Coordinates of C-alpha atoms and ligand atoms in Angstrom, one line a residue:
X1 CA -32.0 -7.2 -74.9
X2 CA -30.2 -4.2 -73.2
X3 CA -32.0 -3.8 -70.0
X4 CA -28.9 -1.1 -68.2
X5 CA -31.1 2.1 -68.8
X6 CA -34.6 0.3 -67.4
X7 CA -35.8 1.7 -64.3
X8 CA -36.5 -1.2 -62.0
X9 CA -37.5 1.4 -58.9
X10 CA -37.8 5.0 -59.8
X11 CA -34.7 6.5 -60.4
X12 CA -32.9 3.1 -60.4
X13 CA -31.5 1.2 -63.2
X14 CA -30.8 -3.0 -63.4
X15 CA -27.5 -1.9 -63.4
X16 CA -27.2 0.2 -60.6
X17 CA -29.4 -2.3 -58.4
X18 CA -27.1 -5.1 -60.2
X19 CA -23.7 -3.0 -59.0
X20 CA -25.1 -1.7 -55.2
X21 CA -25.3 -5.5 -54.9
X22 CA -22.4 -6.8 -55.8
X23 CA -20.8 -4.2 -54.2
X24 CA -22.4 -4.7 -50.8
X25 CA -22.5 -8.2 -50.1
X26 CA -20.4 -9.6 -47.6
X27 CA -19.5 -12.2 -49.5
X28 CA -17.3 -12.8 -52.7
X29 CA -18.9 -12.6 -56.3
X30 CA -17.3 -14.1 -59.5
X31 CA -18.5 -13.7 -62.9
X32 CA -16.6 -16.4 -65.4
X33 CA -17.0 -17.5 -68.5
X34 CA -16.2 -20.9 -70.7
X35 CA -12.4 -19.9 -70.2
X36 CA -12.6 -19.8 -66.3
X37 CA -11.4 -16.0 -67.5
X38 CA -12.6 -13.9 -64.1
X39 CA -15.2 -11.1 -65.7
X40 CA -16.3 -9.8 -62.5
X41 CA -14.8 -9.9 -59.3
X42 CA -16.6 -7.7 -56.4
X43 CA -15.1 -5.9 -53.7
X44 CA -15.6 -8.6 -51.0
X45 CA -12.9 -10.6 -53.1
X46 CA -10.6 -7.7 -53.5
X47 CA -10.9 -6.7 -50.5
X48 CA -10.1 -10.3 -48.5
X49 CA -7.3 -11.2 -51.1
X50 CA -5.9 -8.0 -51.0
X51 CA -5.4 -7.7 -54.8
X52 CA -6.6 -5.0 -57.5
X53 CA -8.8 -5.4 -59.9
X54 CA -6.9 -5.0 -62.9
X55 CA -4.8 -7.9 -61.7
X56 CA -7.7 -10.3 -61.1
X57 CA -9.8 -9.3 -63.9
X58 CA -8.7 -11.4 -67.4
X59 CA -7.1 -13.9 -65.3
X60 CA -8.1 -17.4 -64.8
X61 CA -10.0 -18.0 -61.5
X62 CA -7.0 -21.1 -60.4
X63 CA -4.3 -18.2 -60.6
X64 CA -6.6 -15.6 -59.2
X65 CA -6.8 -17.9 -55.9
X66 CA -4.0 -19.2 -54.1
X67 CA -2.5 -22.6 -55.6
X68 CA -3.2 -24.4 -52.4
X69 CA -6.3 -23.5 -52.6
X70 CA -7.4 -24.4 -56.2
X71 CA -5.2 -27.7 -55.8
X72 CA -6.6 -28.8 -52.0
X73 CA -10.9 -27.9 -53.2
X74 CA -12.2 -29.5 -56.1
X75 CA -14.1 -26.1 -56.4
X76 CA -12.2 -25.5 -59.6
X77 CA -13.8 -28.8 -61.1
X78 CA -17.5 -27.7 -60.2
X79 CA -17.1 -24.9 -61.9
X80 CA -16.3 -26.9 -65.3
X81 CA -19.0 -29.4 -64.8
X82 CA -21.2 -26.6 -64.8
X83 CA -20.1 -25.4 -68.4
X84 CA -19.8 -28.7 -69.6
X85 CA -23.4 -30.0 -68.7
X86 CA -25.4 -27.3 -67.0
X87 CA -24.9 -28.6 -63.2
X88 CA -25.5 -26.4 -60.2
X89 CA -24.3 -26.4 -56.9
X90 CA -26.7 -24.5 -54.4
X91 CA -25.4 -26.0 -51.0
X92 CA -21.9 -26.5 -51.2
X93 CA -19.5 -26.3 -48.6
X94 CA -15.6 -26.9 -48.6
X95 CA -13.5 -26.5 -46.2
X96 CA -9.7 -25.2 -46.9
X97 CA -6.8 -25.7 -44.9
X98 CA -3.4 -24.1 -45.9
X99 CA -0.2 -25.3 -44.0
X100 CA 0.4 -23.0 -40.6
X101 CA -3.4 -21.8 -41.0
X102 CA -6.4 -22.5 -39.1
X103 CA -8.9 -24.2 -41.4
X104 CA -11.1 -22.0 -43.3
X105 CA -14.8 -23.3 -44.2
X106 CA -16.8 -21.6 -47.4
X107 CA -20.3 -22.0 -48.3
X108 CA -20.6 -21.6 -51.9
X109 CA -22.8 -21.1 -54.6
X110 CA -22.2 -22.4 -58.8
X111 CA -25.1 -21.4 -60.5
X112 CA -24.8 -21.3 -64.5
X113 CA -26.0 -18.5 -66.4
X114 CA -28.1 -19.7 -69.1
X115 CA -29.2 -18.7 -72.7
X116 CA -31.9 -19.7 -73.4
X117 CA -31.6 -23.5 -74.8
X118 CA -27.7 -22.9 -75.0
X119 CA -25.1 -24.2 -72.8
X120 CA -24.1 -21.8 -70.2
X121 CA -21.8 -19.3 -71.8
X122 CA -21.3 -17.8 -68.0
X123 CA -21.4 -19.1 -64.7
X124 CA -22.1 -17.2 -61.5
X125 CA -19.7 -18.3 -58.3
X126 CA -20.3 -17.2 -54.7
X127 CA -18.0 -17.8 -51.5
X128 CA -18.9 -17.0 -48.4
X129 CA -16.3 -17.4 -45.1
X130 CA -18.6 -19.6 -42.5
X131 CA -15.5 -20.3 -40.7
X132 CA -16.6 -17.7 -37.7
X133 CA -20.1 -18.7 -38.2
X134 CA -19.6 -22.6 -37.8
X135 CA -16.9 -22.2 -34.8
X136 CA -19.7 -20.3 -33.1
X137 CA -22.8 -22.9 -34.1
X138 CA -20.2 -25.8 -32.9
X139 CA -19.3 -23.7 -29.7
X140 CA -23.6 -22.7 -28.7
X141 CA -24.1 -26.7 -29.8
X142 CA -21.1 -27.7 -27.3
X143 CA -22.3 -25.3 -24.8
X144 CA -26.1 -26.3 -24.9
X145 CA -25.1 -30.1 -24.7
X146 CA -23.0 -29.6 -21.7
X147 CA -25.8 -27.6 -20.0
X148 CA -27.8 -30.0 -20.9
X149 CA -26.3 -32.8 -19.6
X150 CA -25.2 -31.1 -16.4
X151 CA -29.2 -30.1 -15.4
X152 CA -30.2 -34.0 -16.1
X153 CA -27.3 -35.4 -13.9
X154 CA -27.7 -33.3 -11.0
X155 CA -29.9 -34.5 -8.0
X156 CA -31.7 -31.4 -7.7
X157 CA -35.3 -30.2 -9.5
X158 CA -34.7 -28.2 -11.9
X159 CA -37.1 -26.7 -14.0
X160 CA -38.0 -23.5 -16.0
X161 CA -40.6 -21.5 -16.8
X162 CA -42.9 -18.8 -18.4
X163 CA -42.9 -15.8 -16.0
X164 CA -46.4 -16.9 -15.2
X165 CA -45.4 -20.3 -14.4
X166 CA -45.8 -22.1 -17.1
X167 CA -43.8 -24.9 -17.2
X168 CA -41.2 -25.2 -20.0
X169 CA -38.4 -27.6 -19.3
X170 CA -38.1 -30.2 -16.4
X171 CA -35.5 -32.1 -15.4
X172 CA -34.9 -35.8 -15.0
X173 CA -34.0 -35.2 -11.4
X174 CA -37.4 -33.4 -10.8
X175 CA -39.1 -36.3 -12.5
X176 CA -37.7 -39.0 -10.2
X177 CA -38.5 -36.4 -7.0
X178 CA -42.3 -36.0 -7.6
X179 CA -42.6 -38.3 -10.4
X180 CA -44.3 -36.2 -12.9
X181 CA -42.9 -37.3 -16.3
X182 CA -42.1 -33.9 -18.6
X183 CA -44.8 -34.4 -20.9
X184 CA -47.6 -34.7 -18.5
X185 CA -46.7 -31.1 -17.1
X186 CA -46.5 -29.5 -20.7
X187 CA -48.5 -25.9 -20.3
X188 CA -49.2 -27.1 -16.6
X189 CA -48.6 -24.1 -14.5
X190 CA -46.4 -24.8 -11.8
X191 CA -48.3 -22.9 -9.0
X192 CA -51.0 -26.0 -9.6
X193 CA -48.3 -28.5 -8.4
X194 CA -48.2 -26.8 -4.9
X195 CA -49.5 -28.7 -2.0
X196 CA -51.9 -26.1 -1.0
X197 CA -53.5 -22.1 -1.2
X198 CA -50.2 -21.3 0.9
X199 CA -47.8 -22.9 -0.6
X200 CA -49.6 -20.9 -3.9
X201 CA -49.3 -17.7 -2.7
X202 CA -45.7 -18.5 -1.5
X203 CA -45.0 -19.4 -4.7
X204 CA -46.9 -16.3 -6.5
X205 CA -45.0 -14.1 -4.1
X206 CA -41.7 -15.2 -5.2
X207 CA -42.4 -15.1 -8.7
X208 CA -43.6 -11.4 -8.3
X209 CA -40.4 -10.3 -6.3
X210 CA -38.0 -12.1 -9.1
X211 CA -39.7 -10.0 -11.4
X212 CA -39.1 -6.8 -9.8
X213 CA -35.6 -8.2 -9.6
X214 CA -35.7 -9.1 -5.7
X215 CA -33.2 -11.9 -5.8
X216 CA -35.5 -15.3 -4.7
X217 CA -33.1 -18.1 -2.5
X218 CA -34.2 -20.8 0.1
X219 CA -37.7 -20.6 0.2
X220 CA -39.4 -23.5 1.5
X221 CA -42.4 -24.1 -1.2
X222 CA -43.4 -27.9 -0.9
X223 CA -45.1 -29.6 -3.7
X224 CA -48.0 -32.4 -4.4
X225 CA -46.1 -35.7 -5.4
X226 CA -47.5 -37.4 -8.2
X227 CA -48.6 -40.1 -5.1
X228 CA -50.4 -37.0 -3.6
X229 CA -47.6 -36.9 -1.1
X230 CA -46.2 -33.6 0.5
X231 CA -42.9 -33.1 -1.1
X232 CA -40.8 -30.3 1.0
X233 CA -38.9 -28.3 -1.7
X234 CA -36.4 -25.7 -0.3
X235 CA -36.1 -23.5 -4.0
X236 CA -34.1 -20.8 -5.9
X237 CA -35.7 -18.8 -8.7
X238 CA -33.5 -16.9 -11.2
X239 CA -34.6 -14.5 -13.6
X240 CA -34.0 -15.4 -17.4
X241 CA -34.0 -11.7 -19.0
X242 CA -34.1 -10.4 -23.1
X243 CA -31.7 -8.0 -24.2
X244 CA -34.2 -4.7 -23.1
X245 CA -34.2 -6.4 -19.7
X246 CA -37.9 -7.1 -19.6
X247 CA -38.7 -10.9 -17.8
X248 CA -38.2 -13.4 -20.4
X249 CA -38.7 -16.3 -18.2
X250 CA -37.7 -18.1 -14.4
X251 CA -35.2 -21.3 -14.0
X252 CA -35.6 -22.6 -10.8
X253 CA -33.8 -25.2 -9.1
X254 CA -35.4 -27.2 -6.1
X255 CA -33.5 -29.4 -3.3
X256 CA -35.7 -32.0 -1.6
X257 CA -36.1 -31.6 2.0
X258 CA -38.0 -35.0 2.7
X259 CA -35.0 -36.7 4.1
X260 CA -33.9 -33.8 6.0
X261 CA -37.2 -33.4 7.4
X262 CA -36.9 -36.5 8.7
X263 CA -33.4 -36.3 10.7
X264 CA -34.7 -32.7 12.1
X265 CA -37.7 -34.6 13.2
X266 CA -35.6 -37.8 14.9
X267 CA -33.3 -34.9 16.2
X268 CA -36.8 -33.3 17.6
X269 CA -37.7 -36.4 19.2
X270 CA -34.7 -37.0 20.8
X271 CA -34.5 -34.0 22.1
X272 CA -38.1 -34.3 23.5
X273 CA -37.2 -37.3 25.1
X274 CA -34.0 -36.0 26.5
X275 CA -36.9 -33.0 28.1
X276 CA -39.3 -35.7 29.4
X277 CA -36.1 -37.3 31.1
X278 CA -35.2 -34.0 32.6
X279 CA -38.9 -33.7 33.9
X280 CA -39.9 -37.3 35.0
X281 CA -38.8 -36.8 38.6
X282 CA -41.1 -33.8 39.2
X283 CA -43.9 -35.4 36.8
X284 CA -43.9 -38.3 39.1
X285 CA -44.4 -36.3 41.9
X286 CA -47.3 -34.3 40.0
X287 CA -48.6 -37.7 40.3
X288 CA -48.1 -39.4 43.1
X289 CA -49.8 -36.0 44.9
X290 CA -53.3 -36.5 43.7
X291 CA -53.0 -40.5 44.3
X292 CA -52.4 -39.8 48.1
X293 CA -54.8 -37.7 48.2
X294 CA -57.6 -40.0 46.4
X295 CA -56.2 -42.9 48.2
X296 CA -56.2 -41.1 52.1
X297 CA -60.1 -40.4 51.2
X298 CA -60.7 -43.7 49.9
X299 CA -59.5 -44.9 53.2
X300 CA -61.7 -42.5 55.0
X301 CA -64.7 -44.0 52.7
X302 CA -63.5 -47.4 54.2
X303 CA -63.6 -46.8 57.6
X304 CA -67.0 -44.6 58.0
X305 CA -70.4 -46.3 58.1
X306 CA -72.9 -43.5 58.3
X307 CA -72.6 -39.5 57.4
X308 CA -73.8 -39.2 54.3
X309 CA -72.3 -36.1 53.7
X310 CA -68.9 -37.1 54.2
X311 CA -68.9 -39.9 51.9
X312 CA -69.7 -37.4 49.2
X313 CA -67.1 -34.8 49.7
X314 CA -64.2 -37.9 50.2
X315 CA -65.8 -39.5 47.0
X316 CA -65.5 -35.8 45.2
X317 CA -62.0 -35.9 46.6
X318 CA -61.1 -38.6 44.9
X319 CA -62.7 -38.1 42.0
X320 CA -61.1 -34.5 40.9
X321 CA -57.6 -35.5 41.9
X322 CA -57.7 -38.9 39.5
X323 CA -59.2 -36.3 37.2
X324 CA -56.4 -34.2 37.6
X325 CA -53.6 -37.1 38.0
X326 CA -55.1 -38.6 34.6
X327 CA -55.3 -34.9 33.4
X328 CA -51.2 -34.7 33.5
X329 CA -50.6 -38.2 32.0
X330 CA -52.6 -37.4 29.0
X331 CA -51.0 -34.4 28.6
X332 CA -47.6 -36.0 29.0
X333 CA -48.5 -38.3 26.6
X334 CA -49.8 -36.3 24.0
X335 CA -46.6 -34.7 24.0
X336 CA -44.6 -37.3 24.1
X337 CA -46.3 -38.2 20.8
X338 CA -44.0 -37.8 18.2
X339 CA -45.5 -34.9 16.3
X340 CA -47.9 -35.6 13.1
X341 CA -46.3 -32.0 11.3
X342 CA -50.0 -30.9 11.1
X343 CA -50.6 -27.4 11.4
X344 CA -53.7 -26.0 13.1
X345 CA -55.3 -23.1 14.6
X346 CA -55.0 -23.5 18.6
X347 CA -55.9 -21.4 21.4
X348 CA -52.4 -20.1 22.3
X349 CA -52.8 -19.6 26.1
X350 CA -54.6 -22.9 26.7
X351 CA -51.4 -24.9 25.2
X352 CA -48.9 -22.4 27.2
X353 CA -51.1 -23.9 30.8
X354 CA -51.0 -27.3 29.8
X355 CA -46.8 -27.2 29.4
X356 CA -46.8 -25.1 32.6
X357 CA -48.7 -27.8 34.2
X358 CA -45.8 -30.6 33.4
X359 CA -43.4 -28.2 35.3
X360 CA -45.5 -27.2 38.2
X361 CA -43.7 -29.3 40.6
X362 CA -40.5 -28.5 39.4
X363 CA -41.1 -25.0 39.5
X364 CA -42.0 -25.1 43.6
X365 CA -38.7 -28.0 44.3
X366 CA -36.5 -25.3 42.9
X367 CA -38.4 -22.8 44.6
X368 CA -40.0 -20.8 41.3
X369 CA -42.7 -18.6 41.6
X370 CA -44.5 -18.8 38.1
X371 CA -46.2 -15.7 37.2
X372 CA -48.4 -15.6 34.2
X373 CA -49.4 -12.2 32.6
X374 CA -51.7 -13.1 29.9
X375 CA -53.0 -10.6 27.3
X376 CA -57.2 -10.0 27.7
X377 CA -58.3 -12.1 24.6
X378 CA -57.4 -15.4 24.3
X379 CA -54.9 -15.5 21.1
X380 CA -54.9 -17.8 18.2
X381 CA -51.6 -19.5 16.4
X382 CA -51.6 -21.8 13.4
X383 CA -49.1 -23.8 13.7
X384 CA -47.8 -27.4 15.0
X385 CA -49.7 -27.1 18.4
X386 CA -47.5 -30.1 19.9
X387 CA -43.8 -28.5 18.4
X388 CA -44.7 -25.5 19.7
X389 CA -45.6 -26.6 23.4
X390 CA -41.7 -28.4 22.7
X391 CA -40.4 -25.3 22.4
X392 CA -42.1 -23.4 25.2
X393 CA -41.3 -26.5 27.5
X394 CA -37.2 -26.1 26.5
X395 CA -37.3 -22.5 26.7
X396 CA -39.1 -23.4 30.4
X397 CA -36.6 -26.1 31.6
X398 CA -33.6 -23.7 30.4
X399 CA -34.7 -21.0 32.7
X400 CA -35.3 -23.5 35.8
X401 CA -31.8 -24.3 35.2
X402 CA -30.6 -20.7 35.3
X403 CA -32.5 -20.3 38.7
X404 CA -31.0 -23.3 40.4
X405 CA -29.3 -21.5 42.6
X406 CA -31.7 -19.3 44.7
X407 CA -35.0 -20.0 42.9
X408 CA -36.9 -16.8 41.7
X409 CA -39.6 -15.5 39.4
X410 CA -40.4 -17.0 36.2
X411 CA -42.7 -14.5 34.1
X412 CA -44.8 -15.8 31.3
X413 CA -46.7 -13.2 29.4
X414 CA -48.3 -12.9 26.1
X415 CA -48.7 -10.2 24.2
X416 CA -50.6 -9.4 20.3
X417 CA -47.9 -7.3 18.4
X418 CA -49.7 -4.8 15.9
X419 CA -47.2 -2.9 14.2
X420 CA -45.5 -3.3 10.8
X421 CA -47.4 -5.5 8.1
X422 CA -47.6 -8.3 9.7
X423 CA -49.4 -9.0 12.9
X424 CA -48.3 -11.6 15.5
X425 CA -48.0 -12.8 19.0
X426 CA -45.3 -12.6 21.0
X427 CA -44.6 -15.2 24.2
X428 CA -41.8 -14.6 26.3
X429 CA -40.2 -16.0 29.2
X430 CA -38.3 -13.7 32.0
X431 CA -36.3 -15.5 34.2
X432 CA -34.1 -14.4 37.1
X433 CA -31.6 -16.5 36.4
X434 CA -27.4 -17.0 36.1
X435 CA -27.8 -14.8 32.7
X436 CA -25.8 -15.8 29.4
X437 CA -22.4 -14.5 28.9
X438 CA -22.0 -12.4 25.5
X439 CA -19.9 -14.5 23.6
X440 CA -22.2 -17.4 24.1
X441 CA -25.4 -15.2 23.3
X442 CA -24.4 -16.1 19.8
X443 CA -24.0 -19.8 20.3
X444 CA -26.9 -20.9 22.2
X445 CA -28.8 -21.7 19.3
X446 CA -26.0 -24.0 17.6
X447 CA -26.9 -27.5 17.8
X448 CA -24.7 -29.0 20.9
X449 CA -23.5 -26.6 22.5
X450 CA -24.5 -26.5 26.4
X451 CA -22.9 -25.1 29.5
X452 CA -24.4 -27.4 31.4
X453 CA -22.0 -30.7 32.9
X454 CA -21.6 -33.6 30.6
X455 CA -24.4 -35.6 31.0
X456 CA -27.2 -33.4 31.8
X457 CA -27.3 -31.0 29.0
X458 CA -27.7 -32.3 25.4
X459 CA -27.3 -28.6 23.6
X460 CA -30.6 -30.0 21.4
X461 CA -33.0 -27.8 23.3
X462 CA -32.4 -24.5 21.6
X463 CA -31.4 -25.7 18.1
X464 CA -34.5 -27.7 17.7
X465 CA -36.6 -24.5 19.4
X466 CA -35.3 -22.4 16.4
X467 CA -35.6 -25.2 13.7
X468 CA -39.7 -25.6 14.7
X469 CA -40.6 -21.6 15.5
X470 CA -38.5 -21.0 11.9
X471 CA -40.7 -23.4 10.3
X472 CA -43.7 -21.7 11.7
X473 CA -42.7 -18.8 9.8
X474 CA -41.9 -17.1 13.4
X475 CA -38.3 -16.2 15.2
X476 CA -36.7 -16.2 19.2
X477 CA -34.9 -12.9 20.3
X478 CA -33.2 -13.4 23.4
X479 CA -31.9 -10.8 25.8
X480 CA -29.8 -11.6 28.5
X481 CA -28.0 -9.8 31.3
X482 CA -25.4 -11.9 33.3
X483 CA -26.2 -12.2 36.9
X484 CA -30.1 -10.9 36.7
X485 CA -31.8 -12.7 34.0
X486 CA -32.6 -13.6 30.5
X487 CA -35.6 -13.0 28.3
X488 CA -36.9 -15.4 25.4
X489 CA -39.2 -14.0 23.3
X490 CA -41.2 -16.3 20.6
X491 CA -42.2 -14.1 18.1
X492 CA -45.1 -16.5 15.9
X493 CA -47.3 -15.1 13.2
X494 CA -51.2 -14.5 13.9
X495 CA -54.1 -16.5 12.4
X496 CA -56.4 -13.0 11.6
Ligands
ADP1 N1 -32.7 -18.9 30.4 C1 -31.4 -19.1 30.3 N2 -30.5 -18.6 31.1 C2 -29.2 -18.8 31.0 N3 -28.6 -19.5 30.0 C3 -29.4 -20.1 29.2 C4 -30.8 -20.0 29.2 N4 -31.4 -20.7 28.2 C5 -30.3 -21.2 27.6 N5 -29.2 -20.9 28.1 C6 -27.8 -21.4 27.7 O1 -28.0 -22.0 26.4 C7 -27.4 -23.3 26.4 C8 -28.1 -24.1 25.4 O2 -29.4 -24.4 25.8 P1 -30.2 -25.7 25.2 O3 -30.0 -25.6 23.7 O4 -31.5 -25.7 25.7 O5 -29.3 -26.9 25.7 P2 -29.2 -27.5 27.1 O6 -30.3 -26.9 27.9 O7 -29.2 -28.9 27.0 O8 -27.8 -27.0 27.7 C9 -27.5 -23.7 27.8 O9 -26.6 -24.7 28.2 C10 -27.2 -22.4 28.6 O10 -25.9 -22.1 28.6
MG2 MG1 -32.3 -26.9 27.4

């Protein structure tokens, strides 16, 4: 059956189809028959082995490839088996090394060409060079497994994700953190493992900003443990991009804050204590006013046997200033609370009065005069009402200090801040004080450092200021002019 001249497309013969083919392939085509005589050889072939046809074409296939090679594969024997009874190889694979080479693997094909009920008077043989291929598969295998065995041994969370959040791999790291087991978060969005709406939004936020290629780092996101415990997460998103660029997907990697958290709130405490120490002596004072007082009209009480009147107003007497001395030791003490971490909505001016309270005394030893410019409307915070009271109390010690010499006026004032995107309050504190040198300006907030004479200035008061106002989501600017006076400024975002 001659099939050359039969169209198999329009305008295309079998044997122009059967030549394109051969032709075209990147891989090399023998034709042989019972002889191992090479009938066909295609251009791959010629090509690699750098010989011409007319030298290939006739010859048997063991001289037509180099010796080592015939002698080294038993390719040569396939080939006869599949004369001698039929067999084909569809899956073979052989790899040849010549002396001083680099080892060469081939995929190859035997296929027997049969008549019909006849032995195979022709068989087909196809080699193709996987050496590149292979080097490459071994190399992305090697590659993956050393990835993959450096995100399960580290001690952070790492995870990845759909850019919607879909959770797609999670690490064994992340699993021991919050103690969700891979499988259970499978199609779980990661937004729903947040602790709350904020944490959501944060998280939403960041997402949105990766994606319009806003690079995401540090961001304190905190989590729901698998215990329903707060887990504080400081995270890094990266973008995973396709080839066009577009957002293919977001690896994140989380460090738990927990223990952290906890020194910076031992190193909070401390430094509270270390502020209650430095106002004890006026504190006690505070007191010890109202209980002379109470106890000179209780003698008065004591001694008078009729007007009627006058027992009343010593009996008032007594009875605002224990109200007031009992008033200071609960607000002492609910500061000296260590701090539950809860954040609330608080009246902002309220909280400022009772700190300012705590220092009255000290304010009129070192001869002070507090003045307190308050904006009309009472202003509301969210945060940590009993942090933030920390903070104004170190920022109001500090500036005693810088007015130890010749007293002065201490301004409070507060203030709503409208412009920009954000709305927020802003609290600041004027002294008249020594003023801080330039080169320190940058210091003050570092953890330790203090002017002040060994053993009356820890250097905590600032540091731990910055640490609770940052964690409010607010900031301190400072101003400060040696000789007349600094300026803190607490800068805390606005509950609308
Ligand atoms: N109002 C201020 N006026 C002048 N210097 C200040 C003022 N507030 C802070 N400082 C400087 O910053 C330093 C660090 O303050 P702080 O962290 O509260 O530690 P401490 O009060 O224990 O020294 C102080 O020692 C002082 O030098
Ligand atoms: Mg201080």
């Amino acid at each position: 059956m001659d099939m050359n001249g039969t169209e198999v497309l329009p305008g295309i013969s079998y044997k122009r189809l059967y030549e394109a083919i051969l032709e075209t392939v990147p891989f090399s085509i023998f034709i042989l028959d019972a002889n191992l005589k090479v009938l066909e050889a295609n251009r791959n072939f010629l090509k690699k082995s750098r010989q011409h046809a007319k030298d290939v074409l006739g010859r048997r296939i063991e001289e037509v490839f180099p010796r080592v090679f015939s002698e080294s594969t038993d390719l040569i024997g396939k080939v006869q088996n599949s004369f001698s009874d039929g067999d084909c190889v569809r899956e073979g694979k052989l790899t040849y090394k010549a002396p001083g080479i680099a080892a060469t693997v081939y995929y190859y094909l035997v296929i027997p060409l049969l008549e019909e009920g006849a032995r195979p008077s022709l068989v087909m043989l196809l080699l193709e060079d996987i050496t590149e291929k292979e080097r490459l598969g071994a190399e992305v295998r090697s590659a993956w497994r050393h990835w993959a065995s450096a995100v399960e041994s580290v001690t952070d969370i790492i995870f990845s994700a759909t850019p919607d959040g879909t959770i797609q791999t999670w690490n064994k790291a992340a699993e021991e953190i919050s103690g969700y087991k891979p499988r259970a978060l499978r199609g779980i969005k990661v937004m729903s493992l947040c602790v709350d709406e904020s944490e959501v939004e944060k998280m939403e936020r960041a997402f949105r900003a990766l994606a319009l290629g806003a690079p995401q780092r540090d961001l304190q996101i905190d989590l729901r443990d698998s215990k329903g415990q707060r887990l504080p997460v400081s995270w890094s998103f990266s973008a995973l991009r396709d080839d066009t660029g577009h957002l293919s997907g977001i690896v994140a990697v989380g460090r738990d804050l927990t223990e952290r958290k906890r020194m910076e709130a031992q190193l909070i405490q401390t430094a509270k204590m270390a502020a209650m120490g430095v106002m004890a002596g006026g504190i006690a004072h505070e007191i010890r006013n109202p209980l002379a007082v109470s106890s000179s009209a209780a003698q008065l009480l004591l001694d008078d046997h009729g007007d009627g009147q006058f027992r009343k107003e010593a009996a008032q007497k007594i009875y605002t200033n224990i109200a007031q001395a009992s008033r200071i030791i609960e607000n002492l003490l609910r500061f000296a609370r260590p701090s539950s971490g809860a954040f609330e909505v608080f009246p902002l001016e309220a909280s400022l009065d009772e700190i300012v309270s705590l220092v009255s005394n000290q304010l009129i030893l070192s001869q002070i005069t507090l003045v307190k410019r308050y904006g009309k409307q009472s202003l509301r915070v969210r945060g940590i009402k009993n942090l933030l009271q920390q903070v104004f109390l170190n920022i109001t010690l500090n500036a005693v200090n810088a007015m130890r010499e010749g007293g002065g006026e201490l301004l409070v004032a507060t203030r709503c801040k409208t412009g920009g995107e954000r709305r927020s309050v802003l609290v600041s504190f004027t002294d008249q004080g020594c003023g801080i040198p330039r080169e320190n300006l940058s210091r003050i907030f570092d953890p330790f450092f203090t002017t002040q004479p060994v053993g009356q200035g820890t250097g905590l008061g600032l540091s731990v200021s910055y640490s609770i106002v940052k964690q409010m989501g607010g900031c301190i600017h400072v101003t400060s002019e040696v000789g007349s006076g600094s300026t803190f400024e607490v800068e805390l975002p606005l509950e609308p």
